[in-house]
PDB file of C-alpha atoms in Angstrom:
ATOM      1  CA  MET A 184     -91.972  67.352 132.678  1.00  0.00           C
ATOM      2  CA  PRO A 185     -93.432  63.788 132.602  1.00  0.00           C
ATOM      3  CA  THR A 186     -95.413  62.666 129.616  1.00  0.00           C
ATOM      4  CA  PRO A 187     -99.158  62.525 130.388  1.00  0.00           C
ATOM      5  CA  LYS A 188    -100.448  58.859 131.028  1.00  0.00           C
ATOM      6  CA  PHE A 189    -103.011  59.175 128.236  1.00  0.00           C
ATOM      7  CA  THR A 190    -100.278  60.177 125.735  1.00  0.00           C
ATOM      8  CA  GLN A 191     -98.120  57.095 126.929  1.00  0.00           C
ATOM      9  CA  ILE A 192    -101.075  54.901 126.243  1.00  0.00           C
ATOM     10  CA  LYS A 193    -101.511  56.404 122.728  1.00  0.00           C
ATOM     11  CA  GLN A 194     -97.878  55.916 121.969  1.00  0.00           C
ATOM     12  CA  PHE A 195     -98.037  52.427 123.191  1.00  0.00           C
ATOM     13  CA  ILE A 196    -100.895  51.629 120.836  1.00  0.00           C
ATOM     14  CA  VAL A 197     -99.317  53.335 117.796  1.00  0.00           C
ATOM     15  CA  ASP A 198     -96.060  51.504 118.324  1.00  0.00           C
ATOM     16  CA  LYS A 199     -97.794  48.120 118.435  1.00  0.00           C
ATOM     17  CA  ILE A 200     -99.629  49.078 115.065  1.00  0.00           C
ATOM     18  CA  ARG A 201     -96.445  50.492 113.374  1.00  0.00           C
ATOM     19  CA  SER A 202     -94.419  47.395 114.341  1.00  0.00           C
ATOM     20  CA  GLY A 203     -96.984  45.024 112.807  1.00  0.00           C
ATOM     21  CA  LEU A 204     -97.803  43.293 116.210  1.00  0.00           C
ATOM     22  CA  TRP A 205    -101.314  44.512 115.934  1.00  0.00           C
ATOM     23  CA  LEU A 206    -102.884  44.061 112.651  1.00  0.00           C
ATOM     24  CA  GLU A 207    -105.907  45.730 110.854  1.00  0.00           C
ATOM     25  CA  ASN A 208    -109.211  44.912 112.375  1.00  0.00           C
ATOM     26  CA  GLN A 209    -107.621  43.420 115.497  1.00  0.00           C
ATOM     27  CA  ARG A 210    -109.190  43.953 118.766  1.00  0.00           C
ATOM     28  CA  VAL A 211    -107.142  46.288 121.055  1.00  0.00           C
ATOM     29  CA  PRO A 212    -107.276  46.131 124.929  1.00  0.00           C
ATOM     30  CA  SER A 213    -110.301  47.658 126.524  1.00  0.00           C
ATOM     31  CA  GLU A 214    -110.514  50.657 128.671  1.00  0.00           C
ATOM     32  CA  ASN A 215    -110.354  48.493 131.878  1.00  0.00           C
ATOM     33  CA  GLU A 216    -107.529  46.544 130.579  1.00  0.00           C
ATOM     34  CA  LEU A 217    -105.420  49.636 129.667  1.00  0.00           C
ATOM     35  CA  ALA A 218    -106.276  51.283 132.908  1.00  0.00           C
ATOM     36  CA  LYS A 219    -104.965  48.329 134.797  1.00  0.00           C
ATOM     37  CA  GLN A 220    -101.934  47.996 132.783  1.00  0.00           C
ATOM     38  CA  PHE A 221    -100.851  51.733 133.056  1.00  0.00           C
ATOM     39  CA  ALA A 222    -102.254  52.155 136.509  1.00  0.00           C
ATOM     40  CA  VAL A 223    -104.657  54.977 135.582  1.00  0.00           C
ATOM     41  CA  SER A 224    -108.258  55.703 135.750  1.00  0.00           C
ATOM     42  CA  ARG A 225    -110.618  54.398 133.252  1.00  0.00           C
ATOM     43  CA  MET A 226    -111.327  57.934 132.287  1.00  0.00           C
ATOM     44  CA  THR A 227    -107.752  58.354 131.157  1.00  0.00           C
ATOM     45  CA  ALA A 228    -107.618  55.138 129.041  1.00  0.00           C
ATOM     46  CA  ARG A 229    -110.931  56.181 127.468  1.00  0.00           C
ATOM     47  CA  ARG A 230    -109.385  59.552 126.510  1.00  0.00           C
ATOM     48  CA  ALA A 231    -106.514  57.730 124.741  1.00  0.00           C
ATOM     49  CA  LEU A 232    -108.799  55.478 122.796  1.00  0.00           C
ATOM     50  CA  SER A 233    -111.150  58.272 121.959  1.00  0.00           C
ATOM     51  CA  GLU A 234    -108.410  60.525 120.469  1.00  0.00           C
ATOM     52  CA  LEU A 235    -106.950  57.660 118.375  1.00  0.00           C
ATOM     53  CA  THR A 236    -110.410  56.974 117.102  1.00  0.00           C
ATOM     54  CA  ASP A 237    -110.946  60.482 116.209  1.00  0.00           C
ATOM     55  CA  THR A 238    -107.822  60.511 114.063  1.00  0.00           C
ATOM     56  CA  GLY A 239    -108.867  57.273 112.272  1.00  0.00           C
ATOM     57  CA  ILE A 240    -106.308  55.099 113.782  1.00  0.00           C
ATOM     58  CA  LEU A 241    -108.836  52.953 115.708  1.00  0.00           C
ATOM     59  CA  THR A 242    -112.523  52.276 115.299  1.00  0.00           C
ATOM     60  CA  ARG A 243    -114.983  51.332 118.028  1.00  0.00           C
ATOM     61  CA  SER A 244    -118.009  49.034 117.524  1.00  0.00           C
ATOM     62  CA  GLN A 245    -120.757  49.227 120.091  1.00  0.00           C
ATOM     63  CA  GLY A 246    -120.784  46.000 122.145  1.00  0.00           C
ATOM     64  CA  LEU A 247    -117.821  44.617 120.414  1.00  0.00           C
ATOM     65  CA  GLY A 248    -114.913  46.790 121.363  1.00  0.00           C
ATOM     66  CA  THR A 249    -112.058  48.698 119.894  1.00  0.00           C
ATOM     67  CA  PHE A 250    -110.242  47.664 116.848  1.00  0.00           C
ATOM     68  CA  VAL A 251    -107.310  48.710 114.709  1.00  0.00           C
ATOM     69  CA  ALA A 252    -108.682  50.701 111.777  1.00  0.00           C
ATOM     70  CA  SER A 253    -108.282  49.315 108.273  1.00  0.00           C
ATOM     71  CA  PHE A 254    -105.592  51.531 106.490  1.00  0.00           C
ATOM     72  CA  LYS A 255    -106.191  50.215 102.975  1.00  0.00           C
ATOM     73  CA  SER A 256    -109.078  52.208 102.104  1.00  0.00           C
ATOM     74  CA  GLN A 257    -108.406  55.946 102.384  1.00  0.00           C
ATOM     75  CA  SER A 258    -111.857  57.054 101.427  1.00  0.00           C
ATOM     76  CA  SER A 259    -115.096  55.354 100.838  1.00  0.00           C
ATOM     77  CA  LEU A 260    -116.003  57.472  97.952  1.00  0.00           C
ATOM     78  CA  LEU A 261    -112.737  59.060  96.522  1.00  0.00           C
ATOM     79  CA  GLU A 262    -109.364  57.523  95.794  1.00  0.00           C
ATOM     80  CA  ILE A 263    -106.519  59.856  96.575  1.00  0.00           C
ATOM     81  CA  LYS A 264    -104.609  60.259  93.328  1.00  0.00           C
ATOM     82  CA  ASN A 265    -101.441  62.177  92.568  1.00  0.00           C
ATOM     83  CA  ILE A 266    -102.559  64.784  89.939  1.00  0.00           C
ATOM     84  CA  ALA A 267     -99.280  64.487  87.981  1.00  0.00           C
ATOM     85  CA  HIS A 268     -99.752  60.846  87.419  1.00  0.00           C
ATOM     86  CA  GLU A 269    -103.407  61.544  86.331  1.00  0.00           C
ATOM     87  CA  VAL A 270    -102.294  64.126  83.598  1.00  0.00           C
ATOM     88  CA  LYS A 271     -99.626  61.576  82.510  1.00  0.00           C
ATOM     89  CA  GLU A 272    -102.173  58.749  82.356  1.00  0.00           C
ATOM     90  CA  ARG A 273    -104.165  60.890  79.856  1.00  0.00           C
ATOM     91  CA  ASN A 274    -100.846  61.405  77.789  1.00  0.00           C
ATOM     92  CA  GLY A 275    -100.801  64.994  78.927  1.00  0.00           C
ATOM     93  CA  ASN A 276     -97.814  67.072  79.708  1.00  0.00           C
ATOM     94  CA  TYR A 277     -97.732  67.848  83.409  1.00  0.00           C
ATOM     95  CA  SER A 278     -96.056  70.944  84.925  1.00  0.00           C
ATOM     96  CA  CYS A 279     -96.690  73.071  88.006  1.00  0.00           C
ATOM     97  CA  THR A 280     -95.936  76.644  89.316  1.00  0.00           C
ATOM     98  CA  VAL A 281     -95.147  77.111  92.916  1.00  0.00           C
ATOM     99  CA  GLN A 282     -96.947  80.411  93.955  1.00  0.00           C
ATOM    100  CA  VAL A 283     -96.328  80.251  97.755  1.00  0.00           C
ATOM    101  CA  LEU A 284     -94.031  78.293 100.025  1.00  0.00           C
ATOM    102  CA  GLU A 285     -94.027  79.632 103.670  1.00  0.00           C
ATOM    103  CA  SER A 286     -94.495  79.281 107.433  1.00  0.00           C
ATOM    104  CA  ILE A 287     -97.511  81.054 108.948  1.00  0.00           C
ATOM    105  CA  ASN A 288     -99.165  81.280 112.391  1.00  0.00           C
ATOM    106  CA  ALA A 289    -102.212  79.184 112.158  1.00  0.00           C
ATOM    107  CA  VAL A 290    -105.624  81.053 112.715  1.00  0.00           C
ATOM    108  CA  ALA A 291    -108.312  79.286 114.441  1.00  0.00           C
ATOM    109  CA  PRO A 292    -110.015  77.457 111.393  1.00  0.00           C
ATOM    110  CA  ILE A 293    -106.472  76.104 110.268  1.00  0.00           C
ATOM    111  CA  ALA A 294    -105.383  75.135 113.774  1.00  0.00           C
ATOM    112  CA  ILE A 295    -108.616  73.245 114.278  1.00  0.00           C
ATOM    113  CA  ALA A 296    -108.291  71.399 111.096  1.00  0.00           C
ATOM    114  CA  LEU A 297    -104.572  70.434 111.793  1.00  0.00           C
ATOM    115  CA  GLY A 298    -105.271  69.697 115.407  1.00  0.00           C
ATOM    116  CA  VAL A 299    -102.512  72.291 116.626  1.00  0.00           C
ATOM    117  CA  GLU A 300    -102.706  75.282 118.780  1.00  0.00           C
ATOM    118  CA  VAL A 301    -103.898  78.550 117.571  1.00  0.00           C
ATOM    119  CA  ASP A 302    -100.978  80.786 116.447  1.00  0.00           C
ATOM    120  CA  SER A 303     -98.636  77.888 116.387  1.00  0.00           C
ATOM    121  CA  VAL A 304     -96.344  77.695 113.288  1.00  0.00           C
ATOM    122  CA  VAL A 305     -97.617  75.640 110.248  1.00  0.00           C
ATOM    123  CA  TYR A 306     -96.491  75.361 106.675  1.00  0.00           C
ATOM    124  CA  ARG A 307     -98.465  76.775 103.767  1.00  0.00           C
ATOM    125  CA  SER A 308     -98.087  75.959 100.127  1.00  0.00           C
ATOM    126  CA  VAL A 309    -100.147  77.227  97.004  1.00  0.00           C
ATOM    127  CA  ILE A 310     -99.276  75.341  93.853  1.00  0.00           C
ATOM    128  CA  ILE A 311    -100.829  75.616  90.348  1.00  0.00           C
ATOM    129  CA  HIS A 312    -101.089  72.154  88.529  1.00  0.00           C
ATOM    130  CA  ASN A 313    -100.883  72.530  84.743  1.00  0.00           C
ATOM    131  CA  GLU A 314    -101.969  70.091  82.022  1.00  0.00           C
ATOM    132  CA  ASN A 315    -100.493  71.010  78.700  1.00  0.00           C
ATOM    133  CA  ASP A 316     -99.458  74.374  80.029  1.00  0.00           C
ATOM    134  CA  SER A 317    -102.974  75.261  80.937  1.00  0.00           C
ATOM    135  CA  PRO A 318    -103.972  75.608  84.631  1.00  0.00           C
ATOM    136  CA  LEU A 319    -105.871  72.655  85.695  1.00  0.00           C
ATOM    137  CA  GLN A 320    -106.024  72.918  89.581  1.00  0.00           C
ATOM    138  CA  VAL A 321    -104.881  75.115  92.410  1.00  0.00           C
ATOM    139  CA  GLU A 322    -103.724  73.450  95.546  1.00  0.00           C
ATOM    140  CA  GLU A 323    -103.567  75.284  98.703  1.00  0.00           C
ATOM    141  CA  ARG A 324    -102.257  73.183 101.471  1.00  0.00           C
ATOM    142  CA  PHE A 325    -101.494  73.558 105.201  1.00  0.00           C
ATOM    143  CA  VAL A 326     -99.181  71.089 106.737  1.00  0.00           C
ATOM    144  CA  ASN A 327     -98.273  70.022 110.248  1.00  0.00           C
ATOM    145  CA  PRO A 328     -94.505  70.833 110.665  1.00  0.00           C
ATOM    146  CA  LEU A 329     -94.161  68.141 113.397  1.00  0.00           C
ATOM    147  CA  LEU A 330     -94.970  65.428 110.746  1.00  0.00           C
ATOM    148  CA  ALA A 331     -93.182  66.870 107.742  1.00  0.00           C
ATOM    149  CA  LYS A 332     -90.434  69.100 109.068  1.00  0.00           C
ATOM    150  CA  ASP A 333     -88.604  69.527 105.744  1.00  0.00           C
ATOM    151  CA  TYR A 334     -91.694  70.517 103.822  1.00  0.00           C
ATOM    152  CA  LEU A 335     -90.471  73.934 102.816  1.00  0.00           C
ATOM    153  CA  GLN A 336     -87.346  72.668 101.543  1.00  0.00           C
ATOM    154  CA  GLN A 337     -88.706  70.502  98.920  1.00  0.00           C
ATOM    155  CA  ASN A 338     -88.734  71.203  95.189  1.00  0.00           C
ATOM    156  CA  PHE A 339     -92.448  70.715  94.276  1.00  0.00           C
ATOM    157  CA  THR A 340     -91.732  71.157  90.568  1.00  0.00           C
ATOM    158  CA  ALA A 341     -90.084  67.798  90.755  1.00  0.00           C
ATOM    159  CA  LEU A 342     -92.495  66.027  92.958  1.00  0.00           C
ATOM    160  CA  THR A 343     -95.831  66.817  94.259  1.00  0.00           C
ATOM    161  CA  PRO A 344     -96.802  67.640  97.943  1.00  0.00           C
ATOM    162  CA  HIS A 345     -98.731  64.464  97.911  1.00  0.00           C
ATOM    163  CA  GLU A 346     -95.818  62.250  96.834  1.00  0.00           C
ATOM    164  CA  TYR A 347     -93.594  63.817  99.438  1.00  0.00           C
ATOM    165  CA  LEU A 348     -96.067  63.602 102.192  1.00  0.00           C
ATOM    166  CA  SER A 349     -96.822  60.082 101.381  1.00  0.00           C
ATOM    167  CA  THR A 350     -93.092  59.272 101.813  1.00  0.00           C
ATOM    168  CA  VAL A 351     -92.428  60.972 105.207  1.00  0.00           C
ATOM    169  CA  ALA A 352     -95.737  60.480 106.865  1.00  0.00           C
ATOM    170  CA  PRO A 353     -97.680  57.639 104.910  1.00  0.00           C
ATOM    171  CA  LEU A 354    -101.377  58.243 104.942  1.00  0.00           C
ATOM    172  CA  THR A 355    -103.759  56.122 106.812  1.00  0.00           C
ATOM    173  CA  GLN A 356    -106.974  58.049 106.338  1.00  0.00           C
ATOM    174  CA  ALA A 357    -108.610  60.937 104.312  1.00  0.00           C
ATOM    175  CA  ARG A 358    -111.689  62.884 104.551  1.00  0.00           C
ATOM    176  CA  HIS A 359    -113.121  64.901 101.794  1.00  0.00           C
ATOM    177  CA  THR A 360    -115.830  67.506 101.312  1.00  0.00           C
ATOM    178  CA  VAL A 361    -116.796  68.340  97.724  1.00  0.00           C
ATOM    179  CA  GLU A 362    -118.758  71.503  96.596  1.00  0.00           C
ATOM    180  CA  ALA A 363    -119.330  73.901  93.726  1.00  0.00           C
ATOM    181  CA  ILE A 364    -117.939  77.351  94.481  1.00  0.00           C
ATOM    182  CA  THR A 365    -117.606  80.819  92.656  1.00  0.00           C
ATOM    183  CA  PRO A 366    -113.826  81.495  92.488  1.00  0.00           C
ATOM    184  CA  SER A 367    -112.456  84.658  93.886  1.00  0.00           C
ATOM    185  CA  SER A 368    -110.600  87.211  91.673  1.00  0.00           C
ATOM    186  CA  GLU A 369    -107.348  85.706  92.722  1.00  0.00           C
ATOM    187  CA  MET A 370    -108.293  82.197  91.987  1.00  0.00           C
ATOM    188  CA  CYS A 371    -109.606  83.269  88.574  1.00  0.00           C
ATOM    189  CA  GLN A 372    -106.271  84.911  87.960  1.00  0.00           C
ATOM    190  CA  TRP A 373    -104.461  81.664  88.889  1.00  0.00           C
ATOM    191  CA  LEU A 374    -106.683  79.531  86.745  1.00  0.00           C
ATOM    192  CA  ASN A 375    -106.779  81.853  83.827  1.00  0.00           C
ATOM    193  CA  LEU A 376    -110.508  82.263  84.015  1.00  0.00           C
ATOM    194  CA  TYR A 377    -111.438  85.254  82.070  1.00  0.00           C
ATOM    195  CA  ASN A 378    -115.266  84.470  82.222  1.00  0.00           C
ATOM    196  CA  GLU A 379    -116.248  83.621  85.566  1.00  0.00           C
ATOM    197  CA  GLU A 380    -117.412  80.009  85.880  1.00  0.00           C
ATOM    198  CA  PRO A 381    -118.322  77.574  88.888  1.00  0.00           C
ATOM    199  CA  CYS A 382    -115.353  75.683  90.014  1.00  0.00           C
ATOM    200  CA  LEU A 383    -115.135  72.185  91.907  1.00  0.00           C
ATOM    201  CA  GLN A 384    -113.612  72.602  95.389  1.00  0.00           C
ATOM    202  CA  VAL A 385    -112.396  69.619  97.350  1.00  0.00           C
ATOM    203  CA  ILE A 386    -111.533  70.146 101.039  1.00  0.00           C
ATOM    204  CA  ARG A 387    -109.281  67.276 102.155  1.00  0.00           C
ATOM    205  CA  ARG A 388    -107.881  66.400 105.589  1.00  0.00           C
ATOM    206  CA  THR A 389    -105.274  63.530 105.826  1.00  0.00           C
ATOM    207  CA  TRP A 390    -103.871  61.593 108.592  1.00  0.00           C
ATOM    208  CA  SER A 391    -100.941  59.376 109.398  1.00  0.00           C
ATOM    209  CA  VAL A 392    -100.635  57.101 112.330  1.00  0.00           C
ATOM    210  CA  ASN A 393     -99.162  60.135 114.279  1.00  0.00           C
ATOM    211  CA  GLY A 394    -101.905  62.506 113.695  1.00  0.00           C
ATOM    212  CA  ILE A 395    -103.354  64.976 111.174  1.00  0.00           C
ATOM    213  CA  VAL A 396    -100.631  65.766 108.367  1.00  0.00           C
ATOM    214  CA  SER A 397    -102.390  68.278 106.099  1.00  0.00           C
ATOM    215  CA  PHE A 398    -105.502  70.176 105.197  1.00  0.00           C
ATOM    216  CA  ALA A 399    -105.895  71.153 101.534  1.00  0.00           C
ATOM    217  CA  ARG A 400    -108.168  73.034  99.327  1.00  0.00           C
ATOM    218  CA  LEU A 401    -108.039  71.734  95.708  1.00  0.00           C
ATOM    219  CA  ILE A 402    -109.806  74.091  93.319  1.00  0.00           C
ATOM    220  CA  SER A 403    -110.473  73.292  89.492  1.00  0.00           C
ATOM    221  CA  PRO A 404    -112.616  74.881  86.712  1.00  0.00           C
ATOM    222  CA  GLY A 405    -115.765  72.918  86.379  1.00  0.00           C
ATOM    223  CA  SER A 406    -115.381  72.810  82.633  1.00  0.00           C
ATOM    224  CA  LYS A 407    -111.794  71.296  83.032  1.00  0.00           C
ATOM    225  CA  TYR A 408    -112.210  68.744  85.952  1.00  0.00           C
ATOM    226  CA  ARG A 409    -114.496  66.028  87.255  1.00  0.00           C
ATOM    227  CA  LEU A 410    -114.431  63.455  89.910  1.00  0.00           C
ATOM    228  CA  GLY A 411    -115.359  59.903  89.627  1.00  0.00           C
ATOM    229  CA  GLY A 412    -115.070  56.740  91.832  1.00  0.00           C
ATOM    230  CA  GLN A 413    -115.998  53.070  92.147  1.00  0.00           C
ATOM    231  CA  LEU A 414    -117.409  51.061  95.021  1.00  0.00           C
ATOM    232  CA  THR A 415    -116.844  47.295  95.144  1.00  0.00           C
ATOM    233  CA  PHE A 416    -118.983  45.327  97.625  1.00  0.00           C
ATOM    234  CA  LYS A 417    -117.633  41.986  98.891  1.00  0.00           C
ATOM    235  CA  ASN A 418    -119.412  39.297 100.745  1.00  0.00           C
ATOM    236  CA  ASN A 419    -117.708  38.762 104.113  1.00  0.00           C
ATOM    237  CA  ASN A 420    -118.969  36.948 106.988  1.00  0.00           C
ATOM    238  CA  LYS A 421    -116.746  38.434 109.711  1.00  0.00           C
ATOM    239  CA  ALA A 422    -118.657  40.785 111.819  1.00  0.00           C
ATOM    240  CA  HIS A 423    -116.107  43.394 112.125  1.00  0.00           C
ATOM    241  CA  ASN A 424    -115.555  43.573 108.298  1.00  0.00           C
ATOM    242  CA  ALA A 425    -119.276  43.784 107.604  1.00  0.00           C
TER     243      ALA A 425
END
């Protein structure tokens, strides 16, 4: 079965970016230019650009065109850090317990979050991260197997999922939602919470140049964990960097 034209256009753009021929903030061909180059309709070219924009590979600016997204900043508010490094930076002793490592059929919310078909096979892991032998965070992660096929074969007591995924599918973008939640009884058990207390939940989706890599829930006791960040503002006269 031939590859759809819009997929060919997407792959063409991704290859140009991965090879370094198209750099961050560089303008990419317009819908009309791509339609002419690939002998397709403008609607087909628009679909390719729109899907790459939705996954954070491209950015569109009204009246200016479409540009290669900046891959240096993974989040405007939160920097993605490896929790093992965080603990060690505090001179703590990091360890973890792998509770679940399995393949499952994706229910609708997980399929939507990963951009895959409902009931398709995805990978799931549940890992408890400890600091000085005390539970600090529960990480439940769903992974697209097309982008990390050997995920279930990894020893996550030796490296974190973040470290592994950063190697096999280097992250280009992440989106976060942060909220306070009341933990379930299972979560209380995993976190050794004998008295119910509010927890901090971070919902995180991560992308590589080839699509959505993972969807994760990171849950920590409010009394043990906090998030912080820093914004740096720079003067820049270039319009597409403003």
